[in-house]
PDB file of C-alpha atoms and ligand atoms in Angstrom:
ATOM      1  CA  MET T   1      88.971 116.226 120.594  1.00  0.00           C
ATOM      2  CA  LYS T   2      92.682 115.922 119.797  1.00  0.00           C
ATOM      3  CA  LYS T   3      94.126 112.472 119.208  1.00  0.00           C
ATOM      4  CA  ASN T   4      96.699 111.148 121.701  1.00  0.00           C
ATOM      5  CA  ILE T   5     100.331 110.323 121.037  1.00  0.00           C
ATOM      6  CA  LEU T   6     102.573 108.530 123.555  1.00  0.00           C
ATOM      7  CA  LEU T   7     106.327 109.021 123.277  1.00  0.00           C
ATOM      8  CA  ILE T   8     108.730 107.002 125.371  1.00  0.00           C
ATOM      9  CA  GLY T   9     111.560 109.542 125.556  1.00  0.00           C
ATOM     10  CA  GLY T  10     110.925 113.062 124.366  1.00  0.00           C
ATOM     11  CA  SER T  11     112.627 115.229 126.978  1.00  0.00           C
ATOM     12  CA  TYR T  12     115.494 115.991 124.539  1.00  0.00           C
ATOM     13  CA  GLY T  13     116.914 114.756 121.230  1.00  0.00           C
ATOM     14  CA  ILE T  14     114.728 113.605 118.359  1.00  0.00           C
ATOM     15  CA  GLY T  15     111.805 112.920 120.708  1.00  0.00           C
ATOM     16  CA  LEU T  16     111.693 116.533 121.939  1.00  0.00           C
ATOM     17  CA  GLU T  17     111.587 117.826 118.370  1.00  0.00           C
ATOM     18  CA  LEU T  18     108.752 115.374 117.751  1.00  0.00           C
ATOM     19  CA  VAL T  19     106.900 116.824 120.748  1.00  0.00           C
ATOM     20  CA  LYS T  20     107.265 120.311 119.252  1.00  0.00           C
ATOM     21  CA  GLN T  21     106.029 119.210 115.831  1.00  0.00           C
ATOM     22  CA  LEU T  22     103.049 117.216 117.136  1.00  0.00           C
ATOM     23  CA  SER T  23     101.785 119.424 119.955  1.00  0.00           C
ATOM     24  CA  GLU T  24      99.561 121.644 117.842  1.00  0.00           C
ATOM     25  CA  ASP T  25      97.515 118.765 116.423  1.00  0.00           C
ATOM     26  CA  TYR T  26      97.784 116.094 119.132  1.00  0.00           C
ATOM     27  CA  SER T  27      97.756 115.676 122.906  1.00  0.00           C
ATOM     28  CA  VAL T  28     101.279 114.410 123.531  1.00  0.00           C
ATOM     29  CA  TYR T  29     102.261 112.250 126.519  1.00  0.00           C
ATOM     30  CA  VAL T  30     105.988 111.838 127.211  1.00  0.00           C
ATOM     31  CA  ALA T  31     107.316 109.099 129.505  1.00  0.00           C
ATOM     32  CA  SER T  32     110.976 109.708 130.401  1.00  0.00           C
ATOM     33  CA  ARG T  33     113.299 110.077 133.363  1.00  0.00           C
ATOM     34  CA  THR T  34     113.733 113.869 133.105  1.00  0.00           C
ATOM     35  CA  SER T  35     111.405 116.637 131.974  1.00  0.00           C
ATOM     36  CA  GLU T  36     113.390 119.936 131.887  1.00  0.00           C
ATOM     37  CA  GLY T  37     113.399 120.005 128.080  1.00  0.00           C
ATOM     38  CA  LEU T  38     109.605 119.869 128.021  1.00  0.00           C
ATOM     39  CA  GLU T  39     109.195 123.200 129.821  1.00  0.00           C
ATOM     40  CA  GLY T  40     107.181 125.550 127.630  1.00  0.00           C
ATOM     41  CA  THR T  41     105.563 122.694 125.686  1.00  0.00           C
ATOM     42  CA  SER T  42     102.019 121.426 126.244  1.00  0.00           C
ATOM     43  CA  ALA T  43     103.148 117.798 126.658  1.00  0.00           C
ATOM     44  CA  THR T  44     102.034 115.807 129.688  1.00  0.00           C
ATOM     45  CA  HIS T  45     105.081 114.274 131.396  1.00  0.00           C
ATOM     46  CA  ILE T  46     105.121 110.897 133.130  1.00  0.00           C
ATOM     47  CA  THR T  47     108.255 110.117 135.131  1.00  0.00           C
ATOM     48  CA  PHE T  48     109.426 106.752 133.870  1.00  0.00           C
ATOM     49  CA  ASP T  49     112.644 104.757 133.492  1.00  0.00           C
ATOM     50  CA  ALA T  50     112.270 102.076 130.815  1.00  0.00           C
ATOM     51  CA  ASN T  51     115.077 100.064 132.434  1.00  0.00           C
ATOM     52  CA  THR T  52     113.403  99.725 135.824  1.00  0.00           C
ATOM     53  CA  ASP T  53     109.750 100.794 135.737  1.00  0.00           C
ATOM     54  CA  SER T  54     106.519  99.411 134.379  1.00  0.00           C
ATOM     55  CA  LEU T  55     104.512 102.062 132.584  1.00  0.00           C
ATOM     56  CA  ASP T  56     101.523 103.172 134.680  1.00  0.00           C
ATOM     57  CA  ILE T  57      98.732 102.712 132.135  1.00  0.00           C
ATOM     58  CA  THR T  58      96.322 104.576 134.436  1.00  0.00           C
ATOM     59  CA  ALA T  59      98.347 107.775 133.812  1.00  0.00           C
ATOM     60  CA  LEU T  60      97.446 107.515 130.107  1.00  0.00           C
ATOM     61  CA  PRO T  61      94.229 108.408 128.304  1.00  0.00           C
ATOM     62  CA  ASN T  62      91.880 105.511 127.418  1.00  0.00           C
ATOM     63  CA  GLU T  63      92.870 105.639 123.766  1.00  0.00           C
ATOM     64  CA  ILE T  64      96.289 106.052 122.137  1.00  0.00           C
ATOM     65  CA  HIS T  65      96.454 106.878 118.431  1.00  0.00           C
ATOM     66  CA  GLY T  66     100.225 107.006 117.983  1.00  0.00           C
ATOM     67  CA  PHE T  67     103.277 105.634 119.787  1.00  0.00           C
ATOM     68  CA  ALA T  68     107.041 106.109 119.393  1.00  0.00           C
ATOM     69  CA  TYR T  69     109.892 104.613 121.413  1.00  0.00           C
ATOM     70  CA  CYS T  70     112.893 106.983 121.458  1.00  0.00           C
ATOM     71  CA  PRO T  71     115.507 105.595 123.919  1.00  0.00           C
ATOM     72  CA  GLY T  72     118.616 104.242 122.216  1.00  0.00           C
ATOM     73  CA  SER T  73     122.339 103.725 122.598  1.00  0.00           C
ATOM     74  CA  ILE T  74     125.577 104.256 120.672  1.00  0.00           C
ATOM     75  CA  ASN T  75     128.260 101.987 122.152  1.00  0.00           C
ATOM     76  CA  LEU T  76     130.930 101.713 119.470  1.00  0.00           C
ATOM     77  CA  LYS T  77     133.995  99.514 120.035  1.00  0.00           C
ATOM     78  CA  PRO T  78     135.977  96.829 118.241  1.00  0.00           C
ATOM     79  CA  PHE T  79     134.175  93.525 118.762  1.00  0.00           C
ATOM     80  CA  LYS T  80     137.059  92.070 120.796  1.00  0.00           C
ATOM     81  CA  MET T  81     136.623  94.922 123.303  1.00  0.00           C
ATOM     82  CA  MET T  82     132.826  94.861 123.357  1.00  0.00           C
ATOM     83  CA  SER T  83     131.723  93.184 126.580  1.00  0.00           C
ATOM     84  CA  LEU T  84     128.794  90.810 126.803  1.00  0.00           C
ATOM     85  CA  ASP T  85     127.327  93.255 129.327  1.00  0.00           C
ATOM     86  CA  THR T  86     127.206  95.899 126.590  1.00  0.00           C
ATOM     87  CA  PHE T  87     125.411  93.518 124.235  1.00  0.00           C
ATOM     88  CA  GLU T  88     122.930  92.744 127.016  1.00  0.00           C
ATOM     89  CA  SER T  89     122.308  96.354 128.054  1.00  0.00           C
ATOM     90  CA  ASP T  90     121.953  97.513 124.432  1.00  0.00           C
ATOM     91  CA  MET T  91     119.489  94.716 123.753  1.00  0.00           C
ATOM     92  CA  GLN T  92     117.636  95.538 126.967  1.00  0.00           C
ATOM     93  CA  LEU T  93     117.244  99.272 126.276  1.00  0.00           C
ATOM     94  CA  ASN T  94     116.644  99.140 122.525  1.00  0.00           C
ATOM     95  CA  PHE T  95     114.633  95.949 122.246  1.00  0.00           C
ATOM     96  CA  PHE T  96     113.263  94.213 125.342  1.00  0.00           C
ATOM     97  CA  ASN T  97     112.122  97.412 127.098  1.00  0.00           C
ATOM     98  CA  MET T  98     110.458  98.530 123.882  1.00  0.00           C
ATOM     99  CA  VAL T  99     108.702  95.169 123.414  1.00  0.00           C
ATOM    100  CA  LYS T 100     107.378  95.312 126.985  1.00  0.00           C
ATOM    101  CA  ILE T 101     105.959  98.814 126.528  1.00  0.00           C
ATOM    102  CA  VAL T 102     104.419  97.990 123.163  1.00  0.00           C
ATOM    103  CA  LYS T 103     102.761  94.977 124.808  1.00  0.00           C
ATOM    104  CA  ASP T 104     101.411  97.179 127.616  1.00  0.00           C
ATOM    105  CA  THR T 105     100.113  99.963 125.363  1.00  0.00           C
ATOM    106  CA  LEU T 106      98.747  98.010 122.375  1.00  0.00           C
ATOM    107  CA  PRO T 107      95.418  97.367 124.153  1.00  0.00           C
ATOM    108  CA  LEU T 108      94.953 101.163 124.276  1.00  0.00           C
ATOM    109  CA  MET T 109      95.701 101.647 120.596  1.00  0.00           C
ATOM    110  CA  THR T 110      92.758 102.359 118.345  1.00  0.00           C
ATOM    111  CA  ALA T 111      92.231 101.110 114.782  1.00  0.00           C
ATOM    112  CA  GLY T 112      94.117 103.495 112.504  1.00  0.00           C
ATOM    113  CA  GLY T 113      96.894 103.857 115.088  1.00  0.00           C
ATOM    114  CA  ALA T 114     100.572 104.060 114.218  1.00  0.00           C
ATOM    115  CA  ILE T 115     103.779 102.869 115.884  1.00  0.00           C
ATOM    116  CA  VAL T 116     107.206 104.334 115.048  1.00  0.00           C
ATOM    117  CA  LEU T 117     110.417 102.664 116.196  1.00  0.00           C
ATOM    118  CA  PHE T 118     114.039 103.718 115.667  1.00  0.00           C
ATOM    119  CA  SER T 119     116.818 101.623 114.168  1.00  0.00           C
ATOM    120  CA  THR T 120     120.169 102.723 112.728  1.00  0.00           C
ATOM    121  CA  VAL T 121     121.794 102.878 109.306  1.00  0.00           C
ATOM    122  CA  ALA T 122     124.278 100.324 110.674  1.00  0.00           C
ATOM    123  CA  VAL T 123     121.756  97.474 110.416  1.00  0.00           C
ATOM    124  CA  GLY T 124     121.425  97.624 106.634  1.00  0.00           C
ATOM    125  CA  SER T 125     125.096  98.535 105.982  1.00  0.00           C
ATOM    126  CA  GLY T 126     127.803  96.704 107.908  1.00  0.00           C
ATOM    127  CA  MET T 127     129.940  99.204 109.853  1.00  0.00           C
ATOM    128  CA  PRO T 128     132.954  98.424 112.022  1.00  0.00           C
ATOM    129  CA  TYR T 129     132.533  98.807 115.812  1.00  0.00           C
ATOM    130  CA  HIS T 130     128.724  98.629 115.553  1.00  0.00           C
ATOM    131  CA  THR T 131     128.193  94.929 116.440  1.00  0.00           C
ATOM    132  CA  SER T 132     126.197  95.578 119.607  1.00  0.00           C
ATOM    133  CA  VAL T 133     123.900  98.381 118.465  1.00  0.00           C
ATOM    134  CA  ALA T 134     123.419  96.798 115.019  1.00  0.00           C
ATOM    135  CA  ALA T 135     122.328  93.535 116.658  1.00  0.00           C
ATOM    136  CA  ALA T 136     119.886  95.282 119.006  1.00  0.00           C
ATOM    137  CA  LYS T 137     118.405  97.477 116.279  1.00  0.00           C
ATOM    138  CA  GLY T 138     118.269  94.514 113.883  1.00  0.00           C
ATOM    139  CA  ALA T 139     115.952  92.892 116.423  1.00  0.00           C
ATOM    140  CA  VAL T 140     113.829  96.069 116.388  1.00  0.00           C
ATOM    141  CA  GLU T 141     113.502  95.908 112.586  1.00  0.00           C
ATOM    142  CA  GLY T 142     112.492  92.225 112.543  1.00  0.00           C
ATOM    143  CA  PHE T 143     110.011  92.771 115.371  1.00  0.00           C
ATOM    144  CA  ALA T 144     108.470  95.779 113.634  1.00  0.00           C
ATOM    145  CA  LYS T 145     107.869  93.974 110.349  1.00  0.00           C
ATOM    146  CA  ALA T 146     106.284  90.948 112.052  1.00  0.00           C
ATOM    147  CA  LEU T 147     104.111  93.191 114.234  1.00  0.00           C
ATOM    148  CA  ALA T 148     103.064  95.225 111.188  1.00  0.00           C
ATOM    149  CA  ALA T 149     101.924  92.003 109.467  1.00  0.00           C
ATOM    150  CA  GLU T 150     100.057  90.788 112.525  1.00  0.00           C
ATOM    151  CA  TYR T 151      98.208  94.049 113.192  1.00  0.00           C
ATOM    152  CA  ALA T 152      97.406  95.057 109.594  1.00  0.00           C
ATOM    153  CA  PRO T 153      95.058  96.647 108.650  1.00  0.00           C
ATOM    154  CA  ASN T 154      94.371  98.164 112.066  1.00  0.00           C
ATOM    155  CA  ILE T 155      97.740  99.403 113.321  1.00  0.00           C
ATOM    156  CA  ARG T 156     100.670 100.500 111.175  1.00  0.00           C
ATOM    157  CA  VAL T 157     104.226  99.841 112.338  1.00  0.00           C
ATOM    158  CA  ASN T 158     107.236 101.527 110.728  1.00  0.00           C
ATOM    159  CA  VAL T 159     110.900 102.019 111.549  1.00  0.00           C
ATOM    160  CA  ILE T 160     113.207 104.962 110.891  1.00  0.00           C
ATOM    161  CA  ALA T 161     116.881 104.100 110.419  1.00  0.00           C
ATOM    162  CA  PRO T 162     118.900 107.299 110.900  1.00  0.00           C
ATOM    163  CA  SER T 163     122.564 107.908 110.329  1.00  0.00           C
ATOM    164  CA  LEU T 164     124.410 110.244 112.696  1.00  0.00           C
ATOM    165  CA  VAL T 165     122.151 112.937 114.179  1.00  0.00           C
ATOM    166  CA  ASN T 166     123.140 115.927 116.291  1.00  0.00           C
ATOM    167  CA  THR T 167     121.597 114.950 119.666  1.00  0.00           C
ATOM    168  CA  PRO T 168     122.857 114.356 123.213  1.00  0.00           C
ATOM    169  CA  LEU T 169     123.123 110.642 122.357  1.00  0.00           C
ATOM    170  CA  ALA T 170     125.746 111.386 119.687  1.00  0.00           C
ATOM    171  CA  LYS T 171     127.653 114.094 121.564  1.00  0.00           C
ATOM    172  CA  ARG T 172     130.874 112.089 121.940  1.00  0.00           C
ATOM    173  CA  LEU T 173     131.038 111.571 118.171  1.00  0.00           C
ATOM    174  CA  LEU T 174     130.410 115.274 117.537  1.00  0.00           C
ATOM    175  CA  SER T 175     132.401 116.898 120.328  1.00  0.00           C
ATOM    176  CA  ASN T 176     134.421 119.310 118.138  1.00  0.00           C
ATOM    177  CA  ASP T 177     134.302 120.970 114.704  1.00  0.00           C
ATOM    178  CA  LYS T 178     136.853 118.566 113.223  1.00  0.00           C
ATOM    179  CA  LYS T 179     134.756 115.528 114.117  1.00  0.00           C
ATOM    180  CA  ILE T 180     131.590 117.192 112.800  1.00  0.00           C
ATOM    181  CA  GLU T 181     133.295 118.026 109.502  1.00  0.00           C
ATOM    182  CA  MET T 182     134.707 114.507 109.163  1.00  0.00           C
ATOM    183  CA  MET T 183     131.326 112.917 109.862  1.00  0.00           C
ATOM    184  CA  SER T 184     129.608 115.363 107.480  1.00  0.00           C
ATOM    185  CA  GLN T 185     131.975 114.444 104.644  1.00  0.00           C
ATOM    186  CA  ARG T 186     131.177 110.736 105.060  1.00  0.00           C
ATOM    187  CA  HIS T 187     127.564 111.418 104.031  1.00  0.00           C
ATOM    188  CA  PRO T 188     126.629 111.836 100.348  1.00  0.00           C
ATOM    189  CA  LEU T 189     124.551 114.890 101.343  1.00  0.00           C
ATOM    190  CA  LYS T 190     127.653 116.312 103.116  1.00  0.00           C
ATOM    191  CA  ARG T 191     126.159 117.007 106.507  1.00  0.00           C
ATOM    192  CA  ILE T 192     125.135 115.171 109.630  1.00  0.00           C
ATOM    193  CA  GLY T 193     121.462 114.902 110.537  1.00  0.00           C
ATOM    194  CA  GLU T 194     119.568 117.402 112.640  1.00  0.00           C
ATOM    195  CA  VAL T 195     116.650 116.481 114.910  1.00  0.00           C
ATOM    196  CA  GLU T 196     114.204 118.046 112.436  1.00  0.00           C
ATOM    197  CA  ASP T 197     115.328 115.640 109.676  1.00  0.00           C
ATOM    198  CA  ILE T 198     114.265 112.627 111.713  1.00  0.00           C
ATOM    199  CA  ALA T 199     111.274 114.130 113.530  1.00  0.00           C
ATOM    200  CA  ASN T 200     109.766 115.294 110.186  1.00  0.00           C
ATOM    201  CA  THR T 201     109.650 111.661 109.054  1.00  0.00           C
ATOM    202  CA  ALA T 202     108.480 110.339 112.429  1.00  0.00           C
ATOM    203  CA  ALA T 203     105.629 112.883 112.566  1.00  0.00           C
ATOM    204  CA  PHE T 204     104.614 111.902 109.017  1.00  0.00           C
ATOM    205  CA  LEU T 205     104.608 108.189 109.919  1.00  0.00           C
ATOM    206  CA  LEU T 206     102.485 108.864 113.005  1.00  0.00           C
ATOM    207  CA  CYS T 207      99.822 110.834 111.144  1.00  0.00           C
ATOM    208  CA  GLU T 208      97.154 109.855 108.631  1.00  0.00           C
ATOM    209  CA  LYS T 209      99.100 111.237 105.675  1.00  0.00           C
ATOM    210  CA  SER T 210     101.112 107.991 105.797  1.00  0.00           C
ATOM    211  CA  SER T 211      98.015 105.756 106.061  1.00  0.00           C
ATOM    212  CA  TRP T 212      99.175 103.465 103.205  1.00  0.00           C
ATOM    213  CA  ILE T 213     102.660 102.871 104.655  1.00  0.00           C
ATOM    214  CA  THR T 214     103.390  99.998 107.019  1.00  0.00           C
ATOM    215  CA  GLY T 215     106.130  97.439 107.663  1.00  0.00           C
ATOM    216  CA  GLN T 216     108.806  99.777 106.272  1.00  0.00           C
ATOM    217  CA  VAL T 217     112.319 100.604 107.408  1.00  0.00           C
ATOM    218  CA  ILE T 218     112.946 104.113 106.128  1.00  0.00           C
ATOM    219  CA  GLY T 219     116.506 105.389 105.895  1.00  0.00           C
ATOM    220  CA  VAL T 220     116.808 109.047 106.919  1.00  0.00           C
ATOM    221  CA  ASP T 221     120.535 109.150 106.565  1.00  0.00           C
ATOM    222  CA  GLY T 222     121.896 111.744 104.127  1.00  0.00           C
ATOM    223  CA  GLY T 223     122.181 109.020 101.484  1.00  0.00           C
ATOM    224  CA  MET T 224     124.537 106.943 103.625  1.00  0.00           C
ATOM    225  CA  SER T 225     122.774 103.568 103.214  1.00  0.00           C
ATOM    226  CA  THR T 226     122.335 103.554  99.448  1.00  0.00           C
ATOM    227  CA  LEU T 227     124.789 105.896  97.722  1.00  0.00           C
ATOM    228  CA  ASN T 228     128.473 105.250  97.243  1.00  0.00           C
ATOM    229  CA  LEU T 229     130.190 108.290  95.765  1.00  0.00           C
ATOM    230  CA  SER T 230     133.740 106.981  95.966  1.00  0.00           C
TER     231      SER T 230
HETATM  232  N1  NAP K 301     121.463 110.446 117.436  1.00  0.00           N
HETATM  233  C1  NAP K 301     121.910 109.597 116.521  1.00  0.00           C
HETATM  234  O1  NAP K 301     122.978 109.815 115.901  1.00  0.00           O
HETATM  235  C2  NAP K 301     121.139 108.351 116.173  1.00  0.00           C
HETATM  236  C3  NAP K 301     121.604 107.550 115.126  1.00  0.00           C
HETATM  237  C4  NAP K 301     120.927 106.385 114.815  1.00  0.00           C
HETATM  238  C5  NAP K 301     119.807 106.017 115.531  1.00  0.00           C
HETATM  239  N2  NAP K 301     119.357 106.810 116.538  1.00  0.00           N
HETATM  240  C6  NAP K 301     118.180 106.364 117.301  1.00  0.00           C
HETATM  241  O2  NAP K 301     117.188 107.374 117.339  1.00  0.00           O
HETATM  242  C7  NAP K 301     116.480 107.292 118.599  1.00  0.00           C
HETATM  243  C8  NAP K 301     116.462 108.663 119.246  1.00  0.00           C
HETATM  244  O3  NAP K 301     117.813 109.044 119.450  1.00  0.00           O
HETATM  245  P1  NAP K 301     118.268 110.433 120.101  1.00  0.00           P
HETATM  246  O4  NAP K 301     119.579 110.740 119.485  1.00  0.00           O
HETATM  247  O5  NAP K 301     117.174 111.422 120.074  1.00  0.00           O
HETATM  248  O6  NAP K 301     118.516 109.954 121.616  1.00  0.00           O
HETATM  249  P2  NAP K 301     118.769 110.856 122.933  1.00  0.00           P
HETATM  250  O7  NAP K 301     119.291 112.185 122.567  1.00  0.00           O
HETATM  251  O8  NAP K 301     119.560 109.987 123.870  1.00  0.00           O
HETATM  252  O9  NAP K 301     117.281 111.002 123.527  1.00  0.00           O
HETATM  253  C9  NAP K 301     116.665 109.838 124.045  1.00  0.00           C
HETATM  254  C10 NAP K 301     115.358 110.150 124.738  1.00  0.00           C
HETATM  255  O10 NAP K 301     114.931 108.922 125.370  1.00  0.00           O
HETATM  256  C11 NAP K 301     114.841 109.091 126.775  1.00  0.00           C
HETATM  257  N3  NAP K 301     115.367 107.926 127.478  1.00  0.00           N
HETATM  258  C12 NAP K 301     116.629 107.420 127.422  1.00  0.00           C
HETATM  259  N4  NAP K 301     116.740 106.371 128.244  1.00  0.00           N
HETATM  260  C13 NAP K 301     115.525 106.215 128.825  1.00  0.00           C
HETATM  261  C14 NAP K 301     114.999 105.316 129.778  1.00  0.00           C
HETATM  262  N5  NAP K 301     115.767 104.360 130.346  1.00  0.00           N
HETATM  263  N6  NAP K 301     113.705 105.431 130.156  1.00  0.00           N
HETATM  264  C15 NAP K 301     112.927 106.407 129.626  1.00  0.00           C
HETATM  265  N7  NAP K 301     113.353 107.297 128.729  1.00  0.00           N
HETATM  266  C16 NAP K 301     114.642 107.201 128.339  1.00  0.00           C
HETATM  267  C17 NAP K 301     115.657 110.348 127.099  1.00  0.00           C
HETATM  268  O11 NAP K 301     115.089 111.043 128.205  1.00  0.00           O
HETATM  269  P3  NAP K 301     115.518 110.917 129.757  1.00  0.00           P
HETATM  270  O12 NAP K 301     117.014 110.886 129.840  1.00  0.00           O
HETATM  271  O13 NAP K 301     114.868 112.124 130.344  1.00  0.00           O
HETATM  272  O14 NAP K 301     114.902 109.621 130.239  1.00  0.00           O
HETATM  273  C18 NAP K 301     115.466 111.192 125.833  1.00  0.00           C
HETATM  274  O15 NAP K 301     114.248 111.915 125.905  1.00  0.00           O
HETATM  275  C19 NAP K 301     117.217 106.230 119.424  1.00  0.00           C
HETATM  276  O16 NAP K 301     116.517 105.014 119.385  1.00  0.00           O
HETATM  277  C20 NAP K 301     118.560 106.093 118.747  1.00  0.00           C
HETATM  278  O17 NAP K 301     119.109 104.796 118.897  1.00  0.00           O
HETATM  279  C21 NAP K 301     119.999 107.973 116.867  1.00  0.00           C
END
């Protein structure tokens, strides 16, 4: 029998690439608002809005072996223009909704299970205009490390901290060739990320090949967080 992976989000972006990479070896369940992107895949879709719905556990198999939470936000503004509502909605989507779903699904997770959460390069490196998302993802990183400690050795919890990746979430930052070139040049590896770059690492962290890795925040960021070439 195939093992089961639950992805919150997976209808497009990094999550959809993860569906494609995992589907051969796992039964993949995707909970998201839309499902068009999943056509042609073998994933089971559950209609679900993390902002308003509780996840219907009865729609899931009895055992979950891997879990990833993909929803996220990129609201970039100078701090003086960043509203408190933005801080609240970013924290809600990135952190509180994730915590609620982890709480609901942990009882289904088997020993040897793995959780993957997403942060951003802007938590480890201070970047202007990132106060809201950096705060929300910073909460994700702290939560993940504490959860990893609490659930070791049974369940592994790791975080991926990407830099800019070519997905619908980032489309405003990548809306023309000039912006793409400018963003590419900011990265030591001279390109922006593609969904495969992040999904490769997420798939690795969800599978047994990473069975000695937990409590880590892994930068998949073209060298952005650690290399300074200037
Ligand atoms: N792209 C980047 O440059 C970048 C950079 C740093 C970090 N990250 C992080 O990486 C993760 C994945 O990013 P991405 O670029 O793949 O995002 P994306 O393109 O926006 O995809 C997000 C996925 O989550 C689902 N989703 C969004 N809101 C939801 C909600 N309220 N309820 C249920 N599902 C919801 C979406 O599906 P539906 O709309 O169908 O619900 C979609 O499948 C995020 O946590 C993001 O913060 C991304």
